[in-house]
């Protein structure tokens, strides 16, 4: 909890790039909520677990999108060499493709488990 105080003072004293700062504050808050929500996660058979999963995934994807957007805002502020922005775009595309592939594999496994469980009963 003590690490929050230096971060919060850093948020307050950055008055220049307001869009970049506002996204940073939103990311900090959303990530904090995401971590604390793990303590409230219902058990697998609870009736609210589906809604918690939807919330958890949606908030996680929103955090990723805002993080990527904020880095591009930072690039606009710092104006580094074009190679840095191009390298970042390539890394994001590769990581996005890997995440998409892993997400597809996860859903295939989940759907296979559901179909095998429904045929057993």
Coordinates of N, CA, C and O in Angstrom, one line a residue:
X1 N 0.8 -1.2 0.0 CA 0.0 0.0 0.0 C 0.9 1.3 0.0 O 0.5 2.3 -0.5
X2 N 2.0 1.2 0.6 CA 2.9 2.4 0.6 C 3.4 2.8 -0.8 O 3.7 3.9 -1.0
X3 N 3.4 1.8 -1.7 CA 3.9 2.2 -3.1 C 2.9 3.0 -3.8 O 3.2 3.6 -4.8
X4 N 1.6 3.0 -3.3 CA 0.6 3.8 -4.0 C 0.8 5.3 -3.8 O 0.6 6.1 -4.7
X5 N 1.4 5.7 -2.7 CA 1.6 7.1 -2.4 C 2.5 7.8 -3.3 O 2.2 8.9 -3.8
X6 N 3.7 7.3 -3.6 CA 4.6 8.0 -4.6 C 3.9 8.0 -6.0 O 4.0 9.0 -6.7
X7 N 3.2 6.9 -6.3 CA 2.6 6.9 -7.6 C 1.5 8.0 -7.7 O 1.3 8.6 -8.7
X8 N 0.7 8.1 -6.6 CA -0.4 9.1 -6.7 C 0.2 10.5 -6.7 O -0.4 11.4 -7.4
X9 N 1.3 10.8 -6.0 CA 1.9 12.1 -6.1 C 2.4 12.4 -7.5 O 2.3 13.5 -8.0
X10 N 2.9 11.3 -8.2 CA 3.4 11.5 -9.6 C 2.2 11.8 -10.5 O 2.3 12.6 -11.4
X11 N 1.0 11.3 -10.2 CA -0.2 11.6 -11.0 C -0.6 13.0 -10.9 O -1.0 13.7 -11.8
X12 N -0.4 13.6 -9.7 CA -1.0 14.9 -9.4 C -0.1 16.0 -10.0 O -0.6 17.1 -10.3
X13 N 1.2 15.8 -10.1 CA 2.1 16.9 -10.4 C 2.4 16.9 -11.9 O 3.2 17.8 -12.3
X14 N 1.9 16.1 -12.7 CA 2.1 16.1 -14.2 C 1.0 16.9 -14.8 O -0.1 16.4 -15.1
X15 N 1.2 18.2 -15.1 CA 0.2 19.1 -15.6 C 0.3 19.3 -17.1 O -0.6 19.9 -17.7
X16 N 1.4 18.8 -17.7 CA 1.5 19.0 -19.1 C 0.6 18.2 -20.0 O -0.4 18.5 -20.3
X17 N 0.9 17.0 -20.3 CA 0.3 16.2 -21.2 C -1.0 15.5 -20.6 O -0.9 14.4 -20.2
X18 N -2.1 16.3 -20.6 CA -3.3 15.8 -19.9 C -3.9 14.5 -20.4 O -4.3 13.7 -19.6
X19 N -3.9 14.3 -21.7 CA -4.4 13.1 -22.2 C -3.6 11.9 -21.8 O -4.2 10.9 -21.3
X20 N -2.3 12.0 -21.9 CA -1.4 11.0 -21.4 C -1.6 10.7 -19.9 O -1.6 9.6 -19.5
X21 N -1.7 11.8 -19.2 CA -1.8 11.6 -17.7 C -3.2 11.0 -17.4 O -3.3 10.1 -16.5
X22 N -4.3 11.4 -18.0 CA -5.6 10.9 -17.7 C -5.7 9.4 -18.0 O -6.3 8.6 -17.3
X23 N -5.1 9.0 -19.1 CA -5.0 7.6 -19.5 C -4.2 6.8 -18.4 O -4.6 5.7 -18.0
X24 N -3.1 7.4 -18.0 CA -2.3 6.8 -17.0 C -3.0 6.6 -15.7 O -3.0 5.5 -15.1
X25 N -3.8 7.6 -15.3 CA -4.6 7.5 -14.0 C -5.6 6.4 -14.2 O -5.9 5.6 -13.3
X26 N -6.3 6.4 -15.3 CA -7.3 5.4 -15.6 C -6.8 4.0 -15.6 O -7.3 3.1 -15.0
X27 N -5.6 3.8 -16.2 CA -4.9 2.5 -16.2 C -4.6 2.1 -14.8 O -4.8 0.9 -14.4
X28 N -4.1 3.0 -14.0 CA -3.7 2.7 -12.6 C -4.9 2.2 -11.8 O -4.9 1.2 -11.1
X29 N -6.0 3.0 -12.0 CA -7.3 2.6 -11.2 C -7.9 1.3 -11.7 O -8.3 0.5 -10.9
X30 N -7.9 1.1 -13.0 CA -8.5 -0.1 -13.6 C -7.7 -1.3 -13.2 O -8.2 -2.4 -12.8
X31 N -6.4 -1.2 -13.2 CA -5.5 -2.3 -12.9 C -5.6 -2.6 -11.4 O -5.6 -3.8 -11.0
X32 N -5.8 -1.6 -10.5 CA -6.0 -1.8 -9.1 C -7.3 -2.5 -8.9 O -7.4 -3.5 -8.1
X33 N -8.4 -2.1 -9.5 CA -9.7 -2.8 -9.4 C -9.6 -4.2 -9.9 O -10.1 -5.1 -9.2
X34 N -8.9 -4.4 -11.0 CA -8.7 -5.8 -11.5 C -8.0 -6.7 -10.5 O -8.4 -7.9 -10.3
X35 N -7.0 -6.2 -9.8 CA -6.3 -7.0 -8.8 C -7.2 -7.3 -7.6 O -7.3 -8.5 -7.1
X36 N -7.9 -6.3 -7.1 CA -8.7 -6.5 -5.9 C -9.9 -7.4 -6.2 O -10.5 -8.0 -5.4
X37 N -10.4 -7.4 -7.5 CA -11.5 -8.2 -7.9 C -11.2 -9.7 -7.8 O -12.1 -10.5 -7.6
X38 N -9.9 -10.0 -7.8 CA -9.5 -11.5 -7.6 C -9.9 -12.0 -6.2 O -10.2 -13.2 -6.1
X39 N -10.0 -11.1 -5.2 CA -10.4 -11.5 -3.9 C -11.9 -11.8 -3.8 O -12.4 -12.4 -2.9
X40 N -12.7 -11.2 -4.8 CA -14.1 -11.4 -4.8 C -14.6 -12.4 -5.9 O -15.8 -12.5 -6.1
X41 N -13.6 -13.1 -6.4 CA -14.0 -14.1 -7.5 C -14.8 -15.2 -6.9 O -14.5 -15.9 -6.0
X42 N -16.0 -15.5 -7.5 CA -16.9 -16.5 -7.0 C -16.3 -17.9 -7.4 O -15.5 -18.0 -8.3
X43 N -16.8 -18.9 -6.7 CA -16.3 -20.3 -7.0 C -16.9 -20.7 -8.4 O -17.8 -20.1 -8.9
X44 N -16.2 -21.7 -9.0 CA -16.6 -22.1 -10.4 C -18.0 -22.5 -10.6 O -18.6 -22.2 -11.6
X45 N -18.7 -23.0 -9.6 CA -20.1 -23.4 -9.7 C -21.1 -22.4 -9.3 O -22.3 -22.6 -9.3
X46 N -20.6 -21.2 -8.9 CA -21.5 -20.1 -8.4 C -22.2 -19.5 -9.6 O -21.7 -19.4 -10.7
X47 N -23.5 -19.1 -9.4 CA -24.3 -18.5 -10.5 C -23.8 -17.2 -11.0 O -24.0 -16.9 -12.2
X48 N -22.9 -16.5 -10.3 CA -22.4 -15.2 -10.8 C -21.0 -15.3 -11.4 O -20.5 -14.4 -11.9
X49 N -20.5 -16.5 -11.5 CA -19.1 -16.7 -12.0 C -19.1 -16.3 -13.5 O -18.1 -15.7 -13.9
X50 N -20.1 -16.6 -14.3 CA -20.1 -16.2 -15.7 C -20.0 -14.7 -15.8 O -19.2 -14.2 -16.6
X51 N -20.7 -14.0 -15.0 CA -20.7 -12.5 -15.1 C -19.3 -12.0 -14.6 O -18.8 -11.0 -15.2
X52 N -18.8 -12.6 -13.6 CA -17.4 -12.2 -13.2 C -16.4 -12.4 -14.3 O -15.5 -11.6 -14.5
X53 N -16.5 -13.6 -15.0 CA -15.6 -13.9 -16.0 C -15.7 -12.8 -17.2 O -14.7 -12.4 -17.7
X54 N -16.9 -12.5 -17.5 CA -17.1 -11.5 -18.5 C -16.5 -10.1 -18.1 O -15.8 -9.5 -18.9
X55 N -16.8 -9.7 -16.9 CA -16.2 -8.5 -16.3 C -14.7 -8.5 -16.4 O -14.0 -7.6 -16.8
X56 N -14.1 -9.7 -15.9 CA -12.7 -9.8 -15.8 C -12.0 -9.7 -17.2 O -11.0 -9.0 -17.3
X57 N -12.5 -10.4 -18.1 CA -12.0 -10.4 -19.5 C -12.1 -9.0 -20.1 O -11.2 -8.5 -20.7
X58 N -13.3 -8.4 -20.0 CA -13.5 -7.1 -20.6 C -12.6 -6.0 -20.0 O -12.0 -5.2 -20.7
X59 N -12.5 -6.0 -18.7 CA -11.6 -5.1 -18.0 C -10.2 -5.3 -18.4 O -9.4 -4.4 -18.7
X60 N -9.8 -6.6 -18.5 CA -8.4 -6.9 -18.9 C -8.1 -6.4 -20.3 O -7.0 -5.8 -20.6
X61 N -9.0 -6.6 -21.3 CA -8.8 -6.1 -22.6 C -8.8 -4.6 -22.7 O -8.0 -4.0 -23.4
X62 N -9.7 -4.0 -21.9 CA -9.7 -2.5 -21.8 C -8.3 -2.0 -21.3 O -7.8 -1.0 -21.9
X63 N -7.8 -2.6 -20.3 CA -6.5 -2.2 -19.8 C -5.4 -2.4 -20.9 O -4.6 -1.5 -21.1
X64 N -5.4 -3.5 -21.6 CA -4.5 -3.6 -22.7 C -4.6 -2.6 -23.8 O -3.6 -2.0 -24.2
X65 N -5.8 -2.3 -24.2 CA -6.0 -1.3 -25.2 C -5.6 0.1 -24.8 O -4.9 0.8 -25.5
X66 N -6.0 0.5 -23.5 CA -5.5 1.8 -23.0 C -4.0 1.9 -22.8 O -3.4 2.9 -23.1
X67 N -3.4 0.8 -22.4 CA -1.9 0.8 -22.3 C -1.3 1.0 -23.7 O -0.3 1.8 -23.8
X68 N -1.7 0.3 -24.7 CA -1.2 0.5 -26.0 C -1.4 1.9 -26.5 O -0.5 2.6 -27.0
X69 N -2.6 2.4 -26.3 CA -2.9 3.8 -26.7 C -2.1 4.8 -26.0 O -1.5 5.8 -26.6
X70 N -1.8 4.6 -24.7 CA -1.0 5.5 -23.9 C 0.5 5.5 -24.3 O 1.1 6.5 -24.3
X71 N 0.9 4.4 -24.8 CA 2.3 4.4 -25.3 C 2.4 5.2 -26.6 O 3.4 5.9 -26.8
X72 N 1.4 5.1 -27.4 CA 1.4 5.9 -28.6 C 1.3 7.4 -28.3 O 1.9 8.2 -29.0
X73 N 0.5 7.7 -27.3 CA 0.5 9.1 -26.8 C 1.9 9.6 -26.3 O 2.3 10.7 -26.6
X74 N 2.5 8.7 -25.6 CA 3.9 9.0 -25.2 C 4.9 9.2 -26.3 O 5.7 10.0 -26.3
X75 N 4.7 8.4 -27.4 CA 5.5 8.5 -28.6 C 5.3 9.9 -29.2 O 6.2 10.6 -29.7
X76 N 4.0 10.3 -29.2 CA 3.7 11.6 -29.8 C 4.4 12.8 -29.0 O 4.8 13.8 -29.5
X77 N 4.4 12.6 -27.7 CA 5.0 13.6 -26.8 C 6.5 13.6 -27.0 O 7.1 14.7 -27.1
X78 N 7.2 12.4 -26.9 CA 8.6 12.4 -27.0 C 9.2 12.5 -28.4 O 10.4 12.9 -28.5
X79 N 8.4 12.1 -29.4 CA 8.9 12.1 -30.8 C 10.2 11.4 -31.0 O 11.2 12.1 -31.4
X80 N 10.3 10.2 -30.7 CA 11.5 9.4 -30.9 C 11.7 9.1 -32.4 O 10.8 9.4 -33.2
X81 N 12.8 8.5 -32.7 CA 13.1 8.1 -34.1 C 12.0 7.2 -34.6 O 11.4 6.4 -33.8
X82 N 11.7 7.2 -35.9 CA 10.6 6.4 -36.5 C 10.8 4.9 -36.2 O 9.8 4.2 -36.1
X83 N 12.1 4.5 -36.1 CA 12.3 3.0 -35.9 C 11.7 2.5 -34.6 O 11.3 1.4 -34.5
X84 N 11.7 3.4 -33.5 CA 11.1 2.9 -32.3 C 9.6 2.7 -32.4 O 9.1 1.7 -31.9
X85 N 8.9 3.6 -33.1 CA 7.5 3.4 -33.2 C 7.2 2.2 -34.1 O 6.3 1.4 -33.8
X86 N 8.0 2.0 -35.2 CA 7.8 0.8 -36.0 C 8.1 -0.5 -35.3 O 7.3 -1.5 -35.4
X87 N 9.1 -0.5 -34.5 CA 9.5 -1.7 -33.7 C 8.4 -2.0 -32.7 O 8.0 -3.2 -32.6
X88 N 7.8 -1.0 -32.1 CA 6.7 -1.2 -31.1 C 5.5 -1.8 -31.8 O 4.8 -2.7 -31.3
X89 N 5.2 -1.2 -33.0 CA 4.0 -1.7 -33.8 C 4.2 -3.2 -34.1 O 3.3 -4.0 -34.0
X90 N 5.4 -3.6 -34.6 CA 5.7 -5.0 -34.9 C 5.6 -5.9 -33.7 O 5.0 -6.9 -33.7
X91 N 6.1 -5.4 -32.5 CA 6.0 -6.2 -31.3 C 4.5 -6.4 -30.9 O 4.1 -7.5 -30.5
X92 N 3.8 -5.3 -31.0 CA 2.3 -5.4 -30.6 C 1.6 -6.4 -31.6 O 0.8 -7.1 -31.1
X93 N 1.9 -6.3 -32.9 CA 1.3 -7.2 -33.8 C 1.6 -8.7 -33.5 O 0.8 -9.6 -33.5
X94 N 2.9 -8.9 -33.2 CA 3.3 -10.3 -32.9 C 2.7 -10.8 -31.6 O 2.1 -11.9 -31.5
X95 N 2.7 -10.0 -30.6 CA 2.1 -10.3 -29.3 C 0.6 -10.5 -29.4 O 0.0 -11.4 -28.8
X96 N -0.1 -9.7 -30.2 CA -1.5 -9.8 -30.5 C -1.8 -11.1 -31.2 O -2.8 -11.7 -30.9
X97 N -1.0 -11.5 -32.2 CA -1.2 -12.7 -32.9 C -1.1 -13.9 -32.0 O -1.9 -14.9 -32.0
X98 N -0.1 -13.9 -31.1 CA 0.1 -15.0 -30.2 C -1.0 -15.0 -29.2 O -1.5 -16.1 -28.9
X99 N -1.5 -13.9 -28.7 CA -2.6 -13.8 -27.7 C -3.9 -14.4 -28.4 O -4.6 -15.1 -27.8
X100 N -4.1 -14.0 -29.7 CA -5.3 -14.5 -30.4 C -5.2 -16.0 -30.5 O -6.2 -16.7 -30.3
X101 N -4.1 -16.5 -30.9 CA -3.9 -17.9 -31.1 C -4.1 -18.7 -29.7 O -4.9 -19.7 -29.7
X102 N -3.5 -18.2 -28.7 CA -3.7 -18.8 -27.4 C -5.2 -18.7 -26.9 O -5.7 -19.7 -26.3
X103 N -5.8 -17.6 -27.2 CA -7.3 -17.5 -26.8 C -8.1 -18.5 -27.6 O -9.0 -19.1 -27.0
X104 N -7.8 -18.6 -28.9 CA -8.6 -19.6 -29.7 C -8.3 -21.0 -29.2 O -9.3 -21.8 -29.1
X105 N -7.1 -21.4 -28.8 CA -6.8 -22.7 -28.3 C -7.6 -22.9 -27.0 O -8.2 -24.0 -26.8
X106 N -7.6 -21.9 -26.1 CA -8.3 -22.0 -24.9 C -9.8 -22.2 -25.1 O -10.4 -23.1 -24.4
X107 N -10.4 -21.5 -26.0 CA -11.8 -21.7 -26.3 C -12.1 -23.1 -26.9 O -13.1 -23.7 -26.6
X108 N -11.2 -23.6 -27.7 CA -11.4 -24.9 -28.3 C -11.3 -26.0 -27.2 O -12.2 -26.9 -27.1
X109 N -10.4 -25.8 -26.2 CA -10.3 -26.8 -25.1 C -11.6 -26.7 -24.2 O -12.1 -27.7 -23.8
X110 N -12.0 -25.5 -24.0 CA -13.2 -25.3 -23.1 C -14.4 -25.9 -23.8 O -15.2 -26.6 -23.1
X111 N -14.6 -25.7 -25.1 CA -15.8 -26.2 -25.8 C -15.7 -27.7 -25.9 O -16.7 -28.4 -25.7
X112 N -14.5 -28.3 -26.0 CA -14.3 -29.8 -26.0 C -14.7 -30.3 -24.7 O -15.3 -31.4 -24.6
X113 N -14.2 -29.7 -23.6 CA -14.6 -30.2 -22.3 C -16.1 -30.1 -22.0 O -16.6 -31.1 -21.4
X114 N -16.7 -29.1 -22.4 CA -18.2 -29.0 -22.2 C -18.9 -30.0 -23.0 O -19.8 -30.6 -22.5
X115 N -18.5 -30.3 -24.2 CA -19.2 -31.3 -25.0 C -18.9 -32.7 -24.5 O -19.8 -33.5 -24.5
X116 N -17.7 -33.0 -24.0 CA -17.4 -34.3 -23.4 C -18.1 -34.5 -22.1 O -18.6 -35.6 -21.7
X117 N -18.3 -33.4 -21.3 CA -19.0 -33.5 -20.0 C -20.5 -33.7 -20.3 O -21.2 -34.4 -19.5
X118 N -21.0 -33.1 -21.3 CA -22.5 -33.2 -21.6 C -22.8 -34.6 -22.1 O -23.9 -35.1 -21.9
X119 N -21.9 -35.2 -22.8 CA -22.1 -36.6 -23.3 C -22.0 -37.6 -22.2 O -22.6 -38.7 -22.3
X120 N -21.2 -37.3 -21.2 CA -21.0 -38.3 -20.1 C -22.2 -38.4 -19.2 O -22.5 -39.4 -18.6
X121 N -23.0 -37.3 -19.1 CA -24.2 -37.3 -18.2 C -25.4 -37.7 -18.9 O -26.1 -37.9 -19.5

